[in-house]
Short mmCIF file of C-alpha atoms in Angstrom, two decimals:
data_model
loop_
_atom_site.label_atom_id
_atom_site.label_comp_id
_atom_site.label_asym_id
_atom_site.label_seq_id
_atom_site.Cartn_x
_atom_site.Cartn_y
_atom_site.Cartn_z
CA MET A 1252 72.05 71.72 154.01
CA LYS A 1253 70.27 70.67 150.81
CA VAL A 1254 72.37 67.98 149.13
CA LEU A 1255 72.16 65.76 146.07
CA ALA A 1256 73.37 62.18 146.60
CA ALA A 1257 74.63 60.30 143.53
CA LEU A 1258 73.52 56.65 143.79
CA SER A 1259 75.04 54.10 141.42
CA GLY A 1260 73.14 51.16 142.85
CA GLY A 1261 76.17 49.87 144.74
CA VAL A 1262 76.99 49.64 148.41
CA ASP A 1263 79.35 52.63 148.63
CA SER A 1264 76.95 55.29 147.35
CA ALA A 1265 74.10 53.84 149.41
CA VAL A 1266 76.07 54.12 152.65
CA ALA A 1267 77.26 57.61 151.68
CA ALA A 1268 73.65 58.72 151.19
CA ALA A 1269 72.62 57.12 154.49
CA ARG A 1270 75.35 59.02 156.31
CA ALA A 1271 74.22 62.28 154.71
CA VAL A 1272 70.67 61.65 155.93
CA GLU A 1273 71.98 60.77 159.39
CA ALA A 1274 73.97 64.03 159.44
CA GLY A 1275 70.70 65.94 159.12
CA HIS A 1276 70.98 67.07 155.52
CA ASP A 1277 67.97 67.45 153.25
CA VAL A 1278 68.90 64.67 150.80
CA THR A 1279 67.60 63.94 147.31
CA ALA A 1280 69.11 60.98 145.43
CA VAL A 1281 69.87 60.84 141.73
CA HIS A 1282 70.82 57.85 139.61
CA MET A 1283 72.77 58.75 136.47
CA ALA A 1284 71.71 56.71 133.43
CA LEU A 1285 74.80 56.66 131.26
CA LYS A 1286 73.49 54.35 128.54
CA THR A 1287 70.33 54.72 126.48
CA GLU A 1288 67.36 52.46 127.14
CA GLY A 1289 67.99 49.00 125.74
CA GLU A 1290 71.78 49.23 125.67
CA SER A 1291 73.51 46.72 127.92
CA CYS A 1292 76.32 47.22 130.38
CA GLY A 1293 76.17 43.63 131.58
CA THR A 1294 76.73 43.44 135.32
CA SER A 1295 79.07 46.41 135.37
CA ARG A 1296 78.34 49.27 137.72
CA GLY A 1297 78.48 52.78 136.38
CA CYS A 1298 76.46 52.67 133.17
CA SER A 1299 73.12 52.03 134.88
CA ASN A 1300 71.80 48.60 134.09
CA PRO A 1301 68.22 47.83 135.26
CA GLN A 1302 69.40 46.03 138.40
CA ASP A 1303 71.56 48.97 139.46
CA ARG A 1304 68.65 51.35 139.00
CA ALA A 1305 66.35 49.08 141.00
CA ASP A 1306 68.93 48.71 143.80
CA ALA A 1307 69.38 52.48 143.99
CA ALA A 1308 65.61 53.00 144.17
CA ALA A 1309 65.28 50.38 146.90
CA ALA A 1310 68.02 52.04 148.98
CA CYS A 1311 66.22 55.38 148.69
CA ALA A 1312 62.93 53.81 149.75
CA LYS A 1313 64.67 52.41 152.83
CA LEU A 1314 66.17 55.81 153.63
CA GLY A 1315 62.92 57.65 152.92
CA ILE A 1316 64.44 60.13 150.46
CA PRO A 1317 63.29 61.24 146.98
CA PHE A 1318 64.76 59.33 144.04
CA GLU A 1319 65.34 60.66 140.52
CA VAL A 1320 66.92 59.26 137.36
CA TRP A 1321 68.89 61.63 135.14
CA ASP A 1322 69.62 60.69 131.54
CA LEU A 1323 73.26 61.57 130.91
CA ALA A 1324 73.78 59.07 128.08
CA ASP A 1325 74.57 61.73 125.48
CA GLU A 1326 77.11 63.44 127.74
CA PHE A 1327 78.71 60.07 128.58
CA GLU A 1328 78.97 59.10 124.91
CA GLU A 1329 80.49 62.42 123.88
CA LYS A 1330 82.80 63.12 126.80
CA VAL A 1331 83.90 59.61 127.77
CA ILE A 1332 83.30 56.89 125.18
CA SER A 1333 84.07 58.90 122.03
CA ASP A 1334 87.13 60.41 123.69
CA PHE A 1335 88.31 56.94 124.76
CA VAL A 1336 88.11 55.70 121.17
CA SER A 1337 89.79 58.76 119.65
CA GLN A 1338 92.63 58.64 122.20
CA TYR A 1339 93.41 55.01 121.33
CA GLU A 1340 93.25 55.93 117.63
CA MET A 1341 95.97 58.52 118.32
CA GLY A 1342 98.15 55.89 120.00
CA ARG A 1343 97.42 56.99 123.54
CA THR A 1344 96.13 55.08 126.58
CA PRO A 1345 93.46 57.12 128.38
CA ASN A 1346 91.83 56.44 131.73
CA PRO A 1347 88.07 56.71 131.08
CA CYS A 1348 87.27 56.85 134.81
CA VAL A 1349 89.25 60.09 135.14
CA ARG A 1350 87.39 61.54 132.17
CA CYS A 1351 84.02 60.37 133.52
CA ASN A 1352 84.61 61.87 136.94
CA GLU A 1353 85.74 65.15 135.41
CA PHE A 1354 82.99 65.72 132.86
CA VAL A 1355 80.03 63.62 134.02
CA LYS A 1356 80.02 62.45 137.61
CA PHE A 1357 81.21 65.77 139.02
CA ARG A 1358 81.19 68.62 136.53
CA GLU A 1359 77.81 67.83 134.98
CA LEU A 1360 76.38 66.73 138.31
CA THR A 1361 77.59 69.74 140.28
CA VAL A 1362 76.49 72.20 137.59
CA ARG A 1363 72.97 70.75 137.47
CA ALA A 1364 72.83 70.49 141.27
CA ARG A 1365 73.76 74.16 141.63
CA GLU A 1366 71.15 75.17 139.05
CA LEU A 1367 68.52 73.24 141.02
CA GLY A 1368 69.43 74.93 144.30
CA PHE A 1369 71.48 72.17 145.98
CA ASP A 1370 74.32 73.21 148.24
CA ALA A 1371 76.51 70.14 147.73
CA VAL A 1372 76.84 66.73 146.08
CA VAL A 1373 77.38 63.51 148.05
CA THR A 1374 79.14 60.50 146.49
CA GLY A 1375 80.53 57.17 147.65
CA HIS A 1376 84.08 57.79 146.45
CA TYR A 1377 86.96 56.86 148.75
CA ALA A 1378 88.83 60.13 149.26
CA ARG A 1379 88.80 63.07 151.65
CA VAL A 1380 88.18 66.79 151.20
CA GLU A 1381 89.55 69.12 153.85
CA LYS A 1382 89.49 72.90 154.14
CA HIS A 1383 92.72 74.58 155.20
CA GLY A 1384 92.34 78.32 155.58
CA ASP A 1385 90.37 79.47 152.57
CA ARG A 1386 91.43 76.53 150.34
CA TYR A 1387 89.94 73.09 149.79
CA GLN A 1388 92.29 70.16 149.45
CA LEU A 1389 91.86 66.60 148.18
CA LEU A 1390 93.52 63.83 150.20
CA ARG A 1391 93.82 60.07 149.95
CA ALA A 1392 91.26 57.94 151.74
CA ARG A 1393 92.21 56.37 155.07
CA ASP A 1394 91.85 52.98 153.39
CA LEU A 1395 94.71 53.22 150.89
CA ALA A 1396 93.63 49.98 149.22
CA LYS A 1397 90.36 51.64 148.13
CA ASP A 1398 91.65 55.17 147.62
CA GLN A 1399 90.14 56.96 144.60
CA SER A 1400 91.83 60.34 144.89
CA TYR A 1401 93.76 59.56 141.69
CA VAL A 1402 90.62 59.57 139.54
CA LEU A 1403 89.20 62.59 141.38
CA ALA A 1404 92.32 64.73 141.02
CA VAL A 1405 90.89 66.46 137.92
CA MET A 1406 88.39 68.28 140.13
CA GLY A 1407 89.05 71.95 140.58
CA GLU A 1408 88.66 73.77 143.86
CA GLU A 1409 85.15 74.87 142.90
CA GLU A 1410 84.01 71.23 142.66
CA LEU A 1411 85.89 70.31 145.84
CA SER A 1412 84.07 73.02 147.75
CA ARG A 1413 80.73 71.48 146.79
CA VAL A 1414 81.35 67.78 147.36
CA ILE A 1415 80.88 65.61 150.46
CA LEU A 1416 82.73 62.27 150.62
CA PRO A 1417 81.45 60.42 153.72
CA LEU A 1418 83.53 57.27 153.11
CA GLY A 1419 86.94 58.92 153.09
CA ASP A 1420 87.59 58.07 156.73
CA MET A 1421 86.28 54.50 156.59
CA PRO A 1422 88.92 51.95 157.62
CA SER A 1423 87.99 49.34 155.00
CA LYS A 1424 85.45 48.21 152.42
CA ALA A 1425 84.46 45.44 154.83
CA ALA A 1426 83.41 48.14 157.34
CA VAL A 1427 81.28 49.81 154.65
CA ARG A 1428 79.57 46.51 153.82
CA ALA A 1429 78.96 45.83 157.51
CA GLU A 1430 77.38 49.28 157.90
CA ALA A 1431 75.16 48.71 154.86
CA GLU A 1432 73.94 45.41 156.34
CA GLU A 1433 73.31 47.03 159.71
CA ARG A 1434 71.26 49.75 158.04
CA GLY A 1435 69.31 47.17 156.03
CA LEU A 1436 70.20 48.74 152.69
CA GLY A 1437 70.06 45.44 150.77
CA VAL A 1438 73.28 45.91 148.77
CA SER A 1439 75.82 44.91 151.41
CA ASN A 1440 77.02 41.88 149.45
CA LYS A 1441 76.84 43.37 145.97
CA PRO A 1442 80.18 42.75 144.23
CA ASP A 1443 82.51 45.52 143.09
CA SER A 1444 83.18 46.13 139.43
CA PHE A 1445 86.71 46.45 138.09
CA ASP A 1446 86.13 46.55 134.34
CA ILE A 1447 85.47 49.53 132.10
CA CYS A 1448 81.75 50.03 132.59
CA PHE A 1449 80.97 50.48 128.90
CA ILE A 1450 82.99 47.37 127.97
CA PRO A 1451 81.33 44.83 130.32
CA ASP A 1452 82.89 41.77 128.66
CA GLY A 1453 86.39 43.20 129.15
CA ASP A 1454 87.25 42.90 125.44
CA THR A 1455 88.74 46.33 124.90
CA GLN A 1456 90.35 45.31 121.60
CA GLY A 1457 87.03 44.05 120.26
CA PHE A 1458 85.26 47.22 121.37
CA LEU A 1459 87.81 49.45 119.65
CA ARG A 1460 87.65 47.32 116.51
CA SER A 1461 83.87 47.69 116.42
CA ARG A 1462 84.28 51.48 116.50
CA LEU A 1463 87.38 51.91 114.33
CA GLY A 1464 87.27 48.87 112.04
CA GLU A 1465 90.31 46.79 111.10
CA SER A 1466 93.50 48.25 109.73
CA SER A 1467 96.23 45.71 109.07
CA GLY A 1468 99.77 46.78 109.93
CA GLN A 1469 103.17 45.49 110.95
CA ILE A 1470 104.69 44.49 114.26
CA VAL A 1471 108.42 45.27 114.24
CA ASP A 1472 111.37 45.11 116.60
CA THR A 1473 113.58 48.08 117.47
CA ASP A 1474 115.71 47.44 114.37
CA GLY A 1475 112.68 47.56 112.10
CA ASN A 1476 112.56 43.81 111.43
CA VAL A 1477 109.01 42.66 110.70
CA LEU A 1478 107.89 40.05 113.25
CA GLY A 1479 104.17 39.82 112.54
CA LYS A 1480 100.98 41.60 111.60
CA HIS A 1481 98.17 43.23 113.59
CA ARG A 1482 94.60 44.37 112.91
CA GLY A 1483 95.06 47.92 114.18
CA HIS A 1484 97.71 49.71 116.22
CA PHE A 1485 94.96 50.92 118.57
CA GLU A 1486 94.58 47.39 119.93
CA PHE A 1487 97.95 47.68 121.70
CA THR A 1488 99.29 49.71 124.58
CA VAL A 1489 102.76 50.29 126.01
CA GLY A 1490 103.83 47.48 128.34
CA GLN A 1491 101.52 44.86 126.81
CA ARG A 1492 102.97 41.36 126.64
CA LYS A 1493 100.07 39.05 125.85
CA GLY A 1494 98.16 38.86 122.57
CA LEU A 1495 101.00 40.14 120.36
CA GLY A 1496 100.51 37.35 117.81
CA ILE A 1497 104.23 36.89 117.17
CA ASP A 1498 105.16 33.34 116.19
CA ARG A 1499 108.94 33.76 116.09
CA PRO A 1500 110.60 33.94 119.56
CA ALA A 1501 113.29 36.48 120.33
CA ALA A 1502 116.88 35.36 119.68
CA ASP A 1503 117.58 35.26 123.42
CA GLY A 1504 114.27 33.51 124.18
CA ARG A 1505 113.02 36.37 126.36
CA PRO A 1506 109.48 37.72 126.10
CA ARG A 1507 108.70 40.85 124.08
CA TYR A 1508 106.59 43.82 125.17
CA VAL A 1509 104.97 46.68 123.33
CA LEU A 1510 107.38 49.63 123.48
CA GLU A 1511 105.38 52.09 121.40
CA THR A 1512 102.72 52.44 118.75
CA ARG A 1513 103.12 54.67 115.68
CA PRO A 1514 99.65 55.68 114.50
CA SER A 1515 100.85 57.53 111.38
CA GLU A 1516 102.55 54.36 110.16
CA ASN A 1517 100.11 51.91 111.79
CA VAL A 1518 103.13 50.15 113.29
CA VAL A 1519 103.58 48.47 116.68
CA VAL A 1520 107.13 48.32 118.06
CA VAL A 1521 108.08 45.54 120.48
CA GLY A 1522 111.22 44.74 122.44
CA PRO A 1523 112.70 43.50 125.73
CA ALA A 1524 111.35 44.49 129.12
CA GLU A 1525 114.28 46.71 130.10
CA LEU A 1526 113.45 49.15 127.30
CA LEU A 1527 110.16 49.87 129.06
CA SER A 1528 112.00 51.25 132.05
CA ILE A 1529 111.80 55.06 132.25
CA ASP A 1530 112.58 57.67 134.88
CA ILE A 1531 111.47 60.95 133.28
CA VAL A 1532 107.84 61.78 132.51
CA ASN A 1533 106.71 64.77 130.45
CA THR A 1534 103.13 65.93 130.81
CA THR A 1535 100.61 68.38 129.38
CA ASP A 1536 97.13 69.70 130.33
CA LEU A 1537 98.29 70.61 133.82
CA THR A 1538 95.86 71.28 136.66
CA TRP A 1539 97.18 72.50 140.00
CA ASP A 1540 94.67 71.46 142.61
CA ALA A 1541 96.14 72.85 145.82
CA GLY A 1542 98.33 75.66 147.08
CA ASP A 1543 101.83 74.17 147.09
CA ASP A 1544 105.31 75.45 146.34
CA GLU A 1545 105.75 74.08 142.83
CA GLY A 1546 109.53 74.19 142.97
CA ASP A 1547 109.91 72.65 146.43
CA VAL A 1548 110.44 68.96 145.75
CA ARG A 1549 111.39 68.03 149.32
CA THR A 1550 112.30 64.46 148.43
CA VAL A 1551 112.80 63.63 152.06
CA GLN A 1552 112.58 60.18 153.55
CA PRO A 1553 108.86 59.37 153.95
CA SER A 1554 107.83 59.63 157.58
CA PRO A 1555 106.07 57.29 157.25
CA MET A 1556 104.61 56.84 153.77
CA GLY A 1557 100.81 56.80 153.71
CA THR A 1558 100.28 59.19 156.63
CA ASP A 1559 99.17 62.81 156.58
CA GLU A 1560 102.52 63.76 158.14
CA ASP A 1561 104.46 62.52 155.12
CA GLU A 1562 105.96 65.49 153.24
CA CYS A 1563 107.59 63.60 150.37
CA LEU A 1564 106.53 64.44 146.82
CA TYR A 1565 105.19 61.45 144.87
CA ALA A 1566 104.05 60.78 141.33
CA GLN A 1567 101.34 58.17 140.70
CA MET A 1568 100.70 57.09 137.12
CA ARG A 1569 98.02 54.43 137.45
CA ALA A 1570 94.78 54.36 139.41
CA HIS A 1571 96.08 51.61 141.70
CA GLY A 1572 99.75 52.03 140.96
CA ARG A 1573 102.56 52.47 143.44
CA PRO A 1574 103.42 56.13 144.21
CA VAL A 1575 107.01 56.88 143.18
CA PRO A 1576 109.14 59.52 144.95
CA VAL A 1577 110.00 62.52 142.76
CA LYS A 1578 113.65 63.49 142.36
CA ALA A 1579 113.17 66.72 140.42
CA LEU A 1580 110.22 68.74 139.16
CA GLU A 1581 110.24 71.33 136.40
CA ARG A 1582 107.26 73.43 135.39
CA LYS A 1583 107.03 73.99 131.65
CA GLU A 1584 104.42 75.60 129.43
CA GLY A 1585 101.16 73.75 130.00
CA GLY A 1586 102.79 70.80 131.72
CA LEU A 1587 105.57 69.25 133.80
CA ARG A 1588 108.87 67.46 133.46
CA VAL A 1589 109.00 64.98 136.35
CA THR A 1590 112.24 63.14 137.16
CA LEU A 1591 111.51 60.06 139.26
CA ALA A 1592 113.75 58.85 142.08
CA GLU A 1593 113.47 55.33 140.67
CA SER A 1594 112.51 53.88 137.33
CA VAL A 1595 109.10 52.50 136.43
CA ARG A 1596 107.92 50.48 133.45
CA GLY A 1597 105.12 50.49 130.92
CA ILE A 1598 104.06 54.13 131.19
CA ALA A 1599 102.10 55.26 128.13
CA PRO A 1600 101.10 58.64 126.68
CA GLY A 1601 97.51 59.48 127.58
CA GLN A 1602 97.72 58.09 131.09
CA THR A 1603 97.22 60.43 134.03
CA LEU A 1604 99.99 61.55 136.37
CA VAL A 1605 98.93 62.79 139.79
CA LEU A 1606 101.36 64.52 142.14
CA TYR A 1607 100.95 64.05 145.88
CA ARG A 1608 102.56 65.78 148.83
CA GLY A 1609 102.31 62.79 151.14
CA ASN A 1610 98.57 62.06 151.04
CA ARG A 1611 97.55 65.43 149.63
CA VAL A 1612 96.85 65.89 145.91
CA ILE A 1613 98.98 68.71 144.50
CA ALA A 1614 98.46 68.46 140.76
CA GLN A 1615 97.04 66.39 137.93
CA SER A 1616 98.39 66.21 134.41
CA VAL A 1617 98.27 64.04 131.27
CA ILE A 1618 101.37 62.08 130.26
CA ASP A 1619 102.65 63.22 126.88
CA GLY A 1620 105.90 61.26 126.67
CA THR A 1621 108.63 59.52 128.65
CA GLU A 1622 112.42 59.30 128.65
CA ARG A 1623 114.88 56.68 129.73
CA THR A 1624 118.20 57.93 131.12
CA LYS A 1625 121.40 55.99 131.57
CA GLY A 1626 120.54 55.38 135.19
CA ALA A 1627 117.26 53.61 134.44
CA ALA A 1628 116.80 50.18 135.98
CA SER A 1629 118.68 47.19 134.63
CA ALA A 1630 116.86 44.11 133.41
CA LYS A 1631 117.69 42.34 136.67
CA GLN A 1632 116.31 45.19 138.78
CA LEU A 1633 113.30 45.39 136.52
CA GLY A 1634 112.58 41.69 136.96
CA LYS A 1635 112.36 42.11 140.72
CA ARG A 1636 109.63 44.71 140.28
CA LEU A 1637 107.83 42.94 137.45
CA ALA A 1638 104.99 41.63 139.59
CA GLU A 1639 104.23 44.89 141.42
CA ASP A 1640 104.62 47.14 138.39
CA ALA A 1641 102.77 44.96 135.87
CA VAL A 1642 99.42 46.69 136.40
CA PRO A 1643 97.15 47.08 133.34
CA ALA A 1644 97.53 50.53 131.85
#
């Protein structure tokens, strides 16, 4: 089979390409340049800094396969960076990795690959694709700690049918690094990147300010009392605690969190942690990825959770967040109303919700709003989960 291997310059994509070669495929490698020449991405993987490009080329030389560089900077700017900025301006919290995988790393890549006569695309993502009958399904990776099915859930069945994910069955990242060293690929010890690739210094607020400018507004509590000022509502996201710039402590001495932003008023609303606790999520832009009975919630006891035999329905709302069992599921026009079996905190509009049947991706949708019912967690219950739920949005 003639396949196109996407090489980022990291260890995962290099091992994936090596496995494709070993499987007997006719492999050509491509490195996607997502920033124009001269622009810096620091040490971050994904935007193609010179070292990444050199490492990808060296891996291809070792494997004896052709190496190409594709300039996708314009597509990346339009589909990912500009969208990221506009979403924050609207008071939403997008996941740029989901957007990048949808429009650049898979859609653009698979379309070009098909036009050039390739049968499939190979990447180093940690997830599995399986064919059941005449349908392709996306499943979590065996290594749940590295699973990337959440950010790949936007792929339709057409993309799934044309992608090969050789690392989905790997037991750990350590095993991938050991294989890279054994193959002499030269990137076995290259560190992972956890920041947004186009914001290498991690200063998201500064990046947004450079694109949107400053716009002074008020920080208020739930009663409308003014507590401080900010330089732009877009610098804040639901669940944020640090960097609020509030000098006056709450009357009870407890910390405050961002509860919502109001773009039309340029206002940021803050309050106590328990008001972040929600148990109903409303979504839009729904994509059903697999054949599944939409109305069959089957909130059975997981047996056990994390295995392919698990039939429980879960909702996951962050890339590395904890899957939450679903209590009720309602299909509505263009989206879902998902009632969770337990409350979660700090969920913001613009984030992605992915539904799983055990390990199998069922649907992907964009969070449009949340609700907090009477049964939502108390402050005491919330405090117990603070550490595990306090994942950056």
